[in-house]
Amino acid sequence: MAVLLYLVCDVSMSVTSDLEQLNEDLGEFRRALLADPTGAASRLSVIAFSGTAEVLLPLSPVVEIAEMPLLRPGSATNFGPAFTLLRETMARDLDGLAAVERRPAVLFLSDGQPSDPASWPPTYADLAALGPVVVALAVGEAELSTLRRIGTGGVVRRRALVGPGTALVSWVRELTR
């Protein structure tokens, strides 16, 4: 039973000092997914955002991903374009799959400090209408109150994770229950 996973990664200036560690964490996450039967059967997509948003890895079977894309620093922290692109991408992916047995899962990595505080909530509401489970992963000196509005499946502080890849795979396993 495949889980559809979407990693949405903030690469704005405010998280630049964390990007090297996040790139390492993404590699560890991929290796941990491959080592876990649930994870290995999953499909994964990676979206990066700052002033704009971009799909770095289209939804792909985890076993076919040779390496994770490299996160590169961007500019502002605009949540709106990230949620819009994620909604469009997820809707297209769901239409292309015959049957999805689980709700899509989103891991939203950010410091929770959007540059577009007034415009992102409607785009998030449009995304939420598709019904994904969203876990917000707090990066750096995160604004937790904002991330709590996004993390329907909870908020996790990045520094609270020991072995982020393994911890995230445990979360994926929970989704399949």
Short mmCIF file of N, CA and C in Angstrom, two decimals:
data_model
loop_
_atom_site.label_atom_id
_atom_site.label_comp_id
_atom_site.label_asym_id
_atom_site.label_seq_id
_atom_site.Cartn_x
_atom_site.Cartn_y
_atom_site.Cartn_z
N MET A 1 0.84 -1.16 0.00
CA MET A 1 0.00 0.00 0.00
C MET A 1 0.90 1.23 0.00
N ALA A 2 0.87 1.98 -1.07
CA ALA A 2 1.77 3.13 -1.24
C ALA A 2 1.21 4.36 -0.54
N VAL A 3 2.13 5.11 0.04
CA VAL A 3 1.82 6.41 0.62
C VAL A 3 2.36 7.46 -0.33
N LEU A 4 1.57 8.49 -0.60
CA LEU A 4 2.04 9.60 -1.41
C LEU A 4 2.62 10.66 -0.47
N LEU A 5 3.91 10.92 -0.62
CA LEU A 5 4.61 11.85 0.26
C LEU A 5 5.06 13.08 -0.51
N TYR A 6 4.80 14.23 0.05
CA TYR A 6 5.25 15.49 -0.54
C TYR A 6 6.09 16.23 0.49
N LEU A 7 7.37 16.44 0.19
CA LEU A 7 8.24 17.25 1.04
C LEU A 7 8.23 18.66 0.46
N VAL A 8 7.83 19.62 1.26
CA VAL A 8 7.77 21.01 0.82
C VAL A 8 8.78 21.77 1.68
N CYS A 9 9.85 22.23 1.04
CA CYS A 9 11.02 22.74 1.76
C CYS A 9 11.22 24.24 1.56
N ASP A 10 11.24 24.96 2.65
CA ASP A 10 11.54 26.38 2.66
C ASP A 10 13.04 26.55 2.41
N VAL A 11 13.39 27.28 1.36
CA VAL A 11 14.80 27.55 1.04
C VAL A 11 15.08 29.04 1.05
N SER A 12 14.26 29.79 1.78
CA SER A 12 14.38 31.24 1.81
C SER A 12 15.64 31.69 2.56
N MET A 13 15.92 32.98 2.48
CA MET A 13 17.10 33.54 3.14
C MET A 13 17.09 33.26 4.65
N SER A 14 15.93 33.21 5.25
CA SER A 14 15.87 33.03 6.71
C SER A 14 16.26 31.62 7.16
N VAL A 15 16.35 30.67 6.24
CA VAL A 15 16.77 29.31 6.61
C VAL A 15 18.08 28.90 5.94
N THR A 16 18.75 29.85 5.28
CA THR A 16 19.98 29.54 4.55
C THR A 16 21.00 28.81 5.41
N SER A 17 21.14 29.22 6.66
CA SER A 17 22.14 28.58 7.53
C SER A 17 21.78 27.13 7.85
N ASP A 18 20.53 26.73 7.61
CA ASP A 18 20.09 25.36 7.89
C ASP A 18 20.09 24.46 6.66
N LEU A 19 20.34 25.01 5.46
CA LEU A 19 20.18 24.24 4.23
C LEU A 19 21.15 23.07 4.13
N GLU A 20 22.38 23.23 4.55
CA GLU A 20 23.34 22.12 4.48
C GLU A 20 22.83 20.93 5.29
N GLN A 21 22.36 21.21 6.51
CA GLN A 21 21.83 20.14 7.35
C GLN A 21 20.56 19.56 6.75
N LEU A 22 19.69 20.40 6.19
CA LEU A 22 18.46 19.90 5.58
C LEU A 22 18.77 18.99 4.39
N ASN A 23 19.77 19.34 3.59
CA ASN A 23 20.17 18.48 2.48
C ASN A 23 20.65 17.12 2.99
N GLU A 24 21.41 17.12 4.07
CA GLU A 24 21.85 15.86 4.67
C GLU A 24 20.65 15.07 5.19
N ASP A 25 19.71 15.76 5.84
CA ASP A 25 18.51 15.10 6.37
C ASP A 25 17.68 14.46 5.25
N LEU A 26 17.57 15.14 4.10
CA LEU A 26 16.81 14.58 2.99
C LEU A 26 17.45 13.31 2.47
N GLY A 27 18.78 13.28 2.40
CA GLY A 27 19.48 12.07 1.98
C GLY A 27 19.24 10.94 2.97
N GLU A 28 19.30 11.27 4.26
CA GLU A 28 19.05 10.26 5.30
C GLU A 28 17.60 9.76 5.22
N PHE A 29 16.67 10.67 4.95
CA PHE A 29 15.26 10.29 4.82
C PHE A 29 15.09 9.30 3.68
N ARG A 30 15.70 9.56 2.54
CA ARG A 30 15.61 8.65 1.40
C ARG A 30 16.17 7.28 1.74
N ARG A 31 17.33 7.25 2.37
CA ARG A 31 17.94 5.96 2.75
C ARG A 31 17.05 5.21 3.74
N ALA A 32 16.47 5.93 4.70
CA ALA A 32 15.59 5.30 5.69
C ALA A 32 14.31 4.78 5.03
N LEU A 33 13.78 5.53 4.06
CA LEU A 33 12.59 5.06 3.33
C LEU A 33 12.90 3.77 2.59
N LEU A 34 14.05 3.72 1.93
CA LEU A 34 14.43 2.53 1.17
C LEU A 34 14.60 1.31 2.07
N ALA A 35 15.01 1.53 3.30
CA ALA A 35 15.26 0.42 4.23
C ALA A 35 13.98 -0.07 4.91
N ASP A 36 12.89 0.65 4.75
CA ASP A 36 11.64 0.31 5.40
C ASP A 36 10.63 -0.17 4.36
N PRO A 37 9.97 -1.32 4.58
CA PRO A 37 9.01 -1.82 3.58
C PRO A 37 7.90 -0.83 3.23
N THR A 38 7.37 -0.12 4.22
CA THR A 38 6.33 0.87 3.95
C THR A 38 6.89 2.02 3.13
N GLY A 39 8.04 2.50 3.54
CA GLY A 39 8.67 3.62 2.84
C GLY A 39 9.07 3.28 1.43
N ALA A 40 9.63 2.09 1.25
CA ALA A 40 10.09 1.67 -0.07
C ALA A 40 8.93 1.55 -1.06
N ALA A 41 7.72 1.31 -0.55
CA ALA A 41 6.55 1.18 -1.42
C ALA A 41 5.89 2.54 -1.68
N SER A 42 6.42 3.59 -1.10
CA SER A 42 5.83 4.92 -1.21
C SER A 42 6.28 5.65 -2.47
N ARG A 43 5.59 6.73 -2.73
CA ARG A 43 5.97 7.65 -3.80
C ARG A 43 6.30 8.98 -3.14
N LEU A 44 7.30 9.68 -3.70
CA LEU A 44 7.82 10.89 -3.06
C LEU A 44 7.97 12.01 -4.08
N SER A 45 7.63 13.22 -3.66
CA SER A 45 7.85 14.42 -4.45
C SER A 45 8.50 15.46 -3.55
N VAL A 46 9.35 16.32 -4.14
CA VAL A 46 10.00 17.39 -3.38
C VAL A 46 9.71 18.71 -4.08
N ILE A 47 9.22 19.66 -3.28
CA ILE A 47 8.96 21.02 -3.75
C ILE A 47 9.79 21.96 -2.89
N ALA A 48 10.49 22.91 -3.52
CA ALA A 48 11.23 23.94 -2.80
C ALA A 48 10.53 25.27 -3.02
N PHE A 49 10.56 26.13 -1.99
CA PHE A 49 9.93 27.44 -2.17
C PHE A 49 10.72 28.52 -1.43
N SER A 50 10.63 29.68 -1.97
CA SER A 50 11.10 30.91 -1.34
C SER A 50 10.20 32.02 -1.89
N GLY A 51 10.70 32.87 -2.79
CA GLY A 51 9.84 33.87 -3.43
C GLY A 51 8.84 33.22 -4.37
N THR A 52 9.25 32.11 -4.99
CA THR A 52 8.40 31.30 -5.85
C THR A 52 8.51 29.85 -5.39
N ALA A 53 7.84 28.96 -6.07
CA ALA A 53 7.91 27.53 -5.72
C ALA A 53 8.25 26.73 -6.97
N GLU A 54 8.93 25.61 -6.76
CA GLU A 54 9.38 24.78 -7.88
C GLU A 54 9.37 23.31 -7.47
N VAL A 55 8.89 22.46 -8.38
CA VAL A 55 8.95 21.02 -8.15
C VAL A 55 10.37 20.57 -8.49
N LEU A 56 11.09 20.10 -7.48
CA LEU A 56 12.45 19.61 -7.70
C LEU A 56 12.46 18.13 -8.05
N LEU A 57 11.45 17.42 -7.56
CA LEU A 57 11.33 15.98 -7.83
C LEU A 57 9.85 15.67 -8.02
N PRO A 58 9.44 15.33 -9.25
CA PRO A 58 8.05 14.93 -9.45
C PRO A 58 7.76 13.64 -8.67
N LEU A 59 6.50 13.40 -8.37
CA LEU A 59 6.10 12.22 -7.62
C LEU A 59 6.67 10.97 -8.28
N SER A 60 7.49 10.25 -7.53
CA SER A 60 8.21 9.09 -8.07
C SER A 60 8.24 7.97 -7.04
N PRO A 61 8.24 6.72 -7.50
CA PRO A 61 8.44 5.63 -6.55
C PRO A 61 9.79 5.80 -5.86
N VAL A 62 9.80 5.65 -4.55
CA VAL A 62 11.03 5.85 -3.78
C VAL A 62 12.16 4.97 -4.30
N VAL A 63 11.84 3.75 -4.70
CA VAL A 63 12.89 2.82 -5.18
C VAL A 63 13.54 3.30 -6.47
N GLU A 64 12.91 4.24 -7.17
CA GLU A 64 13.48 4.75 -8.42
C GLU A 64 14.25 6.06 -8.25
N ILE A 65 14.31 6.59 -7.03
CA ILE A 65 15.01 7.85 -6.79
C ILE A 65 16.46 7.55 -6.46
N ALA A 66 17.36 7.92 -7.38
CA ALA A 66 18.78 7.65 -7.20
C ALA A 66 19.38 8.53 -6.11
N GLU A 67 18.98 9.80 -6.07
CA GLU A 67 19.43 10.71 -5.02
C GLU A 67 18.43 11.84 -4.90
N MET A 68 18.44 12.46 -3.74
CA MET A 68 17.53 13.56 -3.49
C MET A 68 18.04 14.83 -4.17
N PRO A 69 17.12 15.69 -4.60
CA PRO A 69 17.55 16.96 -5.20
C PRO A 69 18.23 17.84 -4.16
N LEU A 70 19.09 18.70 -4.62
CA LEU A 70 19.82 19.61 -3.75
C LEU A 70 18.99 20.87 -3.51
N LEU A 71 18.82 21.21 -2.24
CA LEU A 71 18.12 22.45 -1.90
C LEU A 71 19.11 23.60 -2.01
N ARG A 72 18.72 24.63 -2.73
CA ARG A 72 19.58 25.81 -2.93
C ARG A 72 18.88 27.04 -2.35
N PRO A 73 19.67 27.98 -1.80
CA PRO A 73 19.07 29.16 -1.17
C PRO A 73 18.28 30.04 -2.13
N GLY A 74 17.20 30.60 -1.61
CA GLY A 74 16.35 31.49 -2.40
C GLY A 74 16.23 32.85 -1.74
N SER A 75 15.08 33.48 -1.90
CA SER A 75 14.88 34.85 -1.41
C SER A 75 13.85 34.90 -0.29
N ALA A 76 12.71 35.48 -0.53
CA ALA A 76 11.66 35.67 0.48
C ALA A 76 11.01 34.34 0.87
N THR A 77 10.18 34.37 1.89
CA THR A 77 9.48 33.18 2.37
C THR A 77 8.00 33.30 2.04
N ASN A 78 7.64 33.05 0.80
CA ASN A 78 6.24 33.16 0.38
C ASN A 78 5.56 31.80 0.43
N PHE A 79 4.68 31.63 1.42
CA PHE A 79 3.95 30.37 1.55
C PHE A 79 2.93 30.19 0.43
N GLY A 80 2.31 31.27 -0.01
CA GLY A 80 1.24 31.19 -1.01
C GLY A 80 1.62 30.41 -2.25
N PRO A 81 2.75 30.76 -2.93
CA PRO A 81 3.15 29.99 -4.11
C PRO A 81 3.43 28.52 -3.80
N ALA A 82 3.93 28.24 -2.61
CA ALA A 82 4.20 26.84 -2.24
C ALA A 82 2.90 26.05 -2.15
N PHE A 83 1.89 26.62 -1.47
CA PHE A 83 0.62 25.92 -1.32
C PHE A 83 -0.11 25.80 -2.66
N THR A 84 -0.02 26.82 -3.49
CA THR A 84 -0.66 26.77 -4.81
C THR A 84 -0.04 25.68 -5.66
N LEU A 85 1.29 25.66 -5.74
CA LEU A 85 1.97 24.64 -6.55
C LEU A 85 1.72 23.25 -5.98
N LEU A 86 1.75 23.11 -4.67
CA LEU A 86 1.49 21.80 -4.06
C LEU A 86 0.08 21.32 -4.39
N ARG A 87 -0.90 22.21 -4.28
CA ARG A 87 -2.29 21.82 -4.60
C ARG A 87 -2.41 21.39 -6.05
N GLU A 88 -1.84 22.16 -6.97
CA GLU A 88 -1.91 21.82 -8.39
C GLU A 88 -1.19 20.50 -8.68
N THR A 89 -0.02 20.34 -8.10
CA THR A 89 0.76 19.12 -8.31
C THR A 89 0.04 17.91 -7.74
N MET A 90 -0.45 18.05 -6.52
CA MET A 90 -1.14 16.94 -5.86
C MET A 90 -2.41 16.56 -6.62
N ALA A 91 -3.19 17.54 -7.06
CA ALA A 91 -4.42 17.25 -7.81
C ALA A 91 -4.10 16.50 -9.09
N ARG A 92 -3.06 16.93 -9.80
CA ARG A 92 -2.65 16.27 -11.04
C ARG A 92 -2.18 14.84 -10.74
N ASP A 93 -1.40 14.68 -9.67
CA ASP A 93 -0.91 13.35 -9.31
C ASP A 93 -2.05 12.41 -8.94
N LEU A 94 -3.01 12.91 -8.16
CA LEU A 94 -4.14 12.08 -7.75
C LEU A 94 -4.99 11.68 -8.95
N ASP A 95 -5.17 12.59 -9.90
CA ASP A 95 -5.92 12.27 -11.12
C ASP A 95 -5.21 11.20 -11.94
N GLY A 96 -3.88 11.18 -11.88
CA GLY A 96 -3.10 10.23 -12.68
C GLY A 96 -2.98 8.85 -12.08
N LEU A 97 -3.40 8.69 -10.83
CA LEU A 97 -3.31 7.38 -10.17
C LEU A 97 -4.69 6.73 -10.13
N ALA A 98 -4.73 5.46 -10.44
CA ALA A 98 -6.01 4.75 -10.50
C ALA A 98 -6.73 4.74 -9.16
N ALA A 99 -6.02 4.41 -8.12
CA ALA A 99 -6.64 4.36 -6.79
C ALA A 99 -5.59 4.68 -5.74
N VAL A 100 -5.91 5.60 -4.90
CA VAL A 100 -5.02 5.94 -3.79
C VAL A 100 -5.72 5.49 -2.52
N GLU A 101 -5.07 4.62 -1.78
CA GLU A 101 -5.70 4.05 -0.60
C GLU A 101 -5.52 4.91 0.64
N ARG A 102 -4.60 5.85 0.61
CA ARG A 102 -4.33 6.72 1.75
C ARG A 102 -4.38 8.17 1.31
N ARG A 103 -4.70 9.03 2.26
CA ARG A 103 -4.63 10.46 1.97
C ARG A 103 -3.17 10.83 1.72
N PRO A 104 -2.92 11.77 0.83
CA PRO A 104 -1.55 12.23 0.64
C PRO A 104 -1.01 12.82 1.94
N ALA A 105 0.28 12.72 2.11
CA ALA A 105 0.95 13.25 3.30
C ALA A 105 1.95 14.31 2.88
N VAL A 106 1.97 15.40 3.64
CA VAL A 106 2.87 16.51 3.36
C VAL A 106 3.75 16.74 4.56
N LEU A 107 5.03 16.87 4.32
CA LEU A 107 5.98 17.28 5.35
C LEU A 107 6.43 18.68 4.95
N PHE A 108 6.00 19.66 5.71
CA PHE A 108 6.25 21.08 5.40
C PHE A 108 7.39 21.56 6.29
N LEU A 109 8.57 21.77 5.70
CA LEU A 109 9.76 22.20 6.44
C LEU A 109 9.92 23.70 6.30
N SER A 110 9.85 24.44 7.42
CA SER A 110 9.94 25.89 7.36
C SER A 110 10.24 26.47 8.73
N ASP A 111 10.65 27.75 8.71
CA ASP A 111 10.82 28.48 9.97
C ASP A 111 9.52 29.18 10.36
N GLY A 112 8.48 29.03 9.55
CA GLY A 112 7.17 29.57 9.89
C GLY A 112 7.10 31.09 9.90
N GLN A 113 7.94 31.73 9.11
CA GLN A 113 7.96 33.19 9.07
C GLN A 113 7.68 33.67 7.65
N PRO A 114 6.42 33.58 7.20
CA PRO A 114 6.09 33.93 5.82
C PRO A 114 6.21 35.43 5.54
N SER A 115 6.62 35.73 4.31
CA SER A 115 6.67 37.11 3.83
C SER A 115 5.31 37.56 3.31
N ASP A 116 4.40 36.63 3.17
CA ASP A 116 3.06 36.93 2.64
C ASP A 116 1.97 36.53 3.64
N PRO A 117 2.01 37.10 4.86
CA PRO A 117 1.10 36.65 5.92
C PRO A 117 -0.38 36.82 5.62
N ALA A 118 -0.74 37.78 4.79
CA ALA A 118 -2.16 37.99 4.50
C ALA A 118 -2.66 37.14 3.34
N SER A 119 -1.76 36.75 2.43
CA SER A 119 -2.23 36.08 1.21
C SER A 119 -2.12 34.56 1.24
N TRP A 120 -1.34 33.96 2.14
CA TRP A 120 -1.20 32.51 2.09
C TRP A 120 -2.39 31.73 2.66
N PRO A 121 -3.12 32.22 3.68
CA PRO A 121 -4.21 31.39 4.23
C PRO A 121 -5.23 30.91 3.20
N PRO A 122 -5.68 31.74 2.23
CA PRO A 122 -6.64 31.21 1.24
C PRO A 122 -6.03 30.10 0.37
N THR A 123 -4.74 30.22 0.02
CA THR A 123 -4.13 29.18 -0.80
C THR A 123 -3.97 27.89 0.01
N TYR A 124 -3.74 28.04 1.31
CA TYR A 124 -3.66 26.86 2.17
C TYR A 124 -5.04 26.20 2.29
N ALA A 125 -6.07 26.99 2.39
CA ALA A 125 -7.43 26.44 2.46
C ALA A 125 -7.76 25.64 1.21
N ASP A 126 -7.33 26.13 0.04
CA ASP A 126 -7.54 25.38 -1.21
C ASP A 126 -6.81 24.04 -1.17
N LEU A 127 -5.59 24.04 -0.66
CA LEU A 127 -4.83 22.80 -0.52
C LEU A 127 -5.53 21.86 0.46
N ALA A 128 -5.94 22.39 1.60
CA ALA A 128 -6.57 21.56 2.63
C ALA A 128 -7.82 20.86 2.11
N ALA A 129 -8.49 21.45 1.13
CA ALA A 129 -9.69 20.84 0.55
C ALA A 129 -9.39 19.49 -0.10
N LEU A 130 -8.12 19.26 -0.48
CA LEU A 130 -7.74 17.96 -1.05
C LEU A 130 -7.56 16.89 0.03
N GLY A 131 -7.52 17.32 1.29
CA GLY A 131 -7.48 16.38 2.40
C GLY A 131 -6.14 15.78 2.78
N PRO A 132 -5.00 16.43 2.50
CA PRO A 132 -3.74 15.82 2.91
C PRO A 132 -3.53 15.93 4.42
N VAL A 133 -2.75 15.02 4.95
CA VAL A 133 -2.25 15.13 6.31
C VAL A 133 -0.98 15.97 6.20
N VAL A 134 -0.89 17.04 6.98
CA VAL A 134 0.28 17.92 6.90
C VAL A 134 0.97 17.93 8.26
N VAL A 135 2.26 17.60 8.25
CA VAL A 135 3.09 17.73 9.44
C VAL A 135 4.07 18.84 9.16
N ALA A 136 4.12 19.82 10.06
CA ALA A 136 5.05 20.93 9.92
C ALA A 136 6.32 20.60 10.70
N LEU A 137 7.45 20.71 10.03
CA LEU A 137 8.74 20.48 10.67
C LEU A 137 9.40 21.84 10.86
N ALA A 138 9.54 22.26 12.10
CA ALA A 138 10.09 23.57 12.43
C ALA A 138 11.60 23.58 12.20
N VAL A 139 12.04 24.53 11.38
CA VAL A 139 13.45 24.67 11.04
C VAL A 139 13.99 25.93 11.71
N GLY A 140 15.17 25.84 12.32
CA GLY A 140 15.81 27.01 12.92
C GLY A 140 14.97 27.61 14.02
N GLU A 141 15.01 28.93 14.10
CA GLU A 141 14.23 29.67 15.10
C GLU A 141 12.82 29.87 14.57
N ALA A 142 12.04 28.84 14.64
CA ALA A 142 10.73 28.81 13.99
C ALA A 142 9.66 29.54 14.78
N GLU A 143 8.72 30.09 14.04
CA GLU A 143 7.52 30.70 14.59
C GLU A 143 6.46 29.60 14.67
N LEU A 144 6.35 28.98 15.85
CA LEU A 144 5.50 27.80 16.00
C LEU A 144 4.01 28.11 15.84
N SER A 145 3.58 29.30 16.20
CA SER A 145 2.15 29.60 16.08
C SER A 145 1.70 29.54 14.62
N THR A 146 2.54 29.97 13.70
CA THR A 146 2.20 29.88 12.28
C THR A 146 2.20 28.43 11.83
N LEU A 147 3.22 27.69 12.24
CA LEU A 147 3.31 26.28 11.82
C LEU A 147 2.16 25.45 12.37
N ARG A 148 1.63 25.81 13.54
CA ARG A 148 0.48 25.09 14.09
C ARG A 148 -0.76 25.27 13.23
N ARG A 149 -0.86 26.38 12.53
CA ARG A 149 -2.00 26.61 11.62
C ARG A 149 -1.90 25.73 10.39
N ILE A 150 -0.71 25.26 10.08
CA ILE A 150 -0.46 24.46 8.88
C ILE A 150 -0.43 22.97 9.20
N GLY A 151 0.17 22.60 10.31
CA GLY A 151 0.39 21.20 10.66
C GLY A 151 -0.83 20.50 11.20
N THR A 152 -1.72 20.06 10.32
CA THR A 152 -2.92 19.33 10.75
C THR A 152 -2.55 18.01 11.43
N GLY A 153 -1.37 17.48 11.09
CA GLY A 153 -0.89 16.25 11.70
C GLY A 153 0.14 16.52 12.78
N GLY A 154 0.30 17.77 13.17
CA GLY A 154 1.22 18.14 14.24
C GLY A 154 2.39 18.99 13.76
N VAL A 155 3.15 19.45 14.74
CA VAL A 155 4.35 20.25 14.50
C VAL A 155 5.49 19.57 15.24
N VAL A 156 6.61 19.41 14.55
CA VAL A 156 7.79 18.78 15.14
C VAL A 156 8.94 19.77 15.04
N ARG A 157 9.63 19.99 16.14
CA ARG A 157 10.81 20.85 16.11
C ARG A 157 11.97 20.05 15.55
N ARG A 158 12.64 20.58 14.55
CA ARG A 158 13.74 19.91 13.86
C ARG A 158 14.80 19.42 14.84
N ARG A 159 15.18 20.25 15.79
CA ARG A 159 16.25 19.84 16.70
C ARG A 159 15.79 18.76 17.69
N ALA A 160 14.49 18.51 17.75
CA ALA A 160 13.98 17.45 18.62
C ALA A 160 14.15 16.07 17.99
N LEU A 161 14.46 16.05 16.69
CA LEU A 161 14.60 14.77 16.00
C LEU A 161 16.01 14.22 16.16
N VAL A 162 16.10 12.99 16.55
CA VAL A 162 17.38 12.30 16.57
C VAL A 162 17.33 11.36 15.38
N GLY A 163 18.22 11.55 14.44
CA GLY A 163 18.16 10.76 13.21
C GLY A 163 16.90 11.11 12.45
N PRO A 164 16.83 12.32 11.84
CA PRO A 164 15.60 12.77 11.20
C PRO A 164 15.03 11.81 10.18
N GLY A 165 15.88 11.17 9.39
CA GLY A 165 15.38 10.24 8.38
C GLY A 165 14.58 9.12 9.01
N THR A 166 15.13 8.52 10.04
CA THR A 166 14.46 7.42 10.73
C THR A 166 13.19 7.91 11.42
N ALA A 167 13.27 9.08 12.04
CA ALA A 167 12.08 9.63 12.71
C ALA A 167 10.97 9.90 11.71
N LEU A 168 11.31 10.42 10.54
CA LEU A 168 10.31 10.71 9.53
C LEU A 168 9.71 9.44 8.95
N VAL A 169 10.50 8.40 8.81
CA VAL A 169 9.97 7.12 8.33
C VAL A 169 8.99 6.55 9.35
N SER A 170 9.25 6.75 10.65
CA SER A 170 8.30 6.31 11.68
C SER A 170 6.96 7.02 11.48
N TRP A 171 7.02 8.30 11.13
CA TRP A 171 5.81 9.06 10.86
C TRP A 171 5.08 8.47 9.65
N VAL A 172 5.82 8.11 8.59
CA VAL A 172 5.21 7.50 7.40
C VAL A 172 4.52 6.19 7.79
N ARG A 173 5.17 5.39 8.64
CA ARG A 173 4.58 4.13 9.10
C ARG A 173 3.25 4.38 9.82
N GLU A 174 3.21 5.44 10.64
CA GLU A 174 1.98 5.78 11.36
C GLU A 174 0.85 6.12 10.38
N LEU A 175 1.19 6.73 9.28
CA LEU A 175 0.17 7.10 8.29
C LEU A 175 -0.51 5.86 7.68
N THR A 176 0.21 4.76 7.63
CA THR A 176 -0.35 3.57 6.99
C THR A 176 -1.24 2.76 7.93
N ARG A 177 -1.30 3.15 9.18
CA ARG A 177 -2.14 2.41 10.14
C ARG A 177 -3.59 2.83 10.04
#
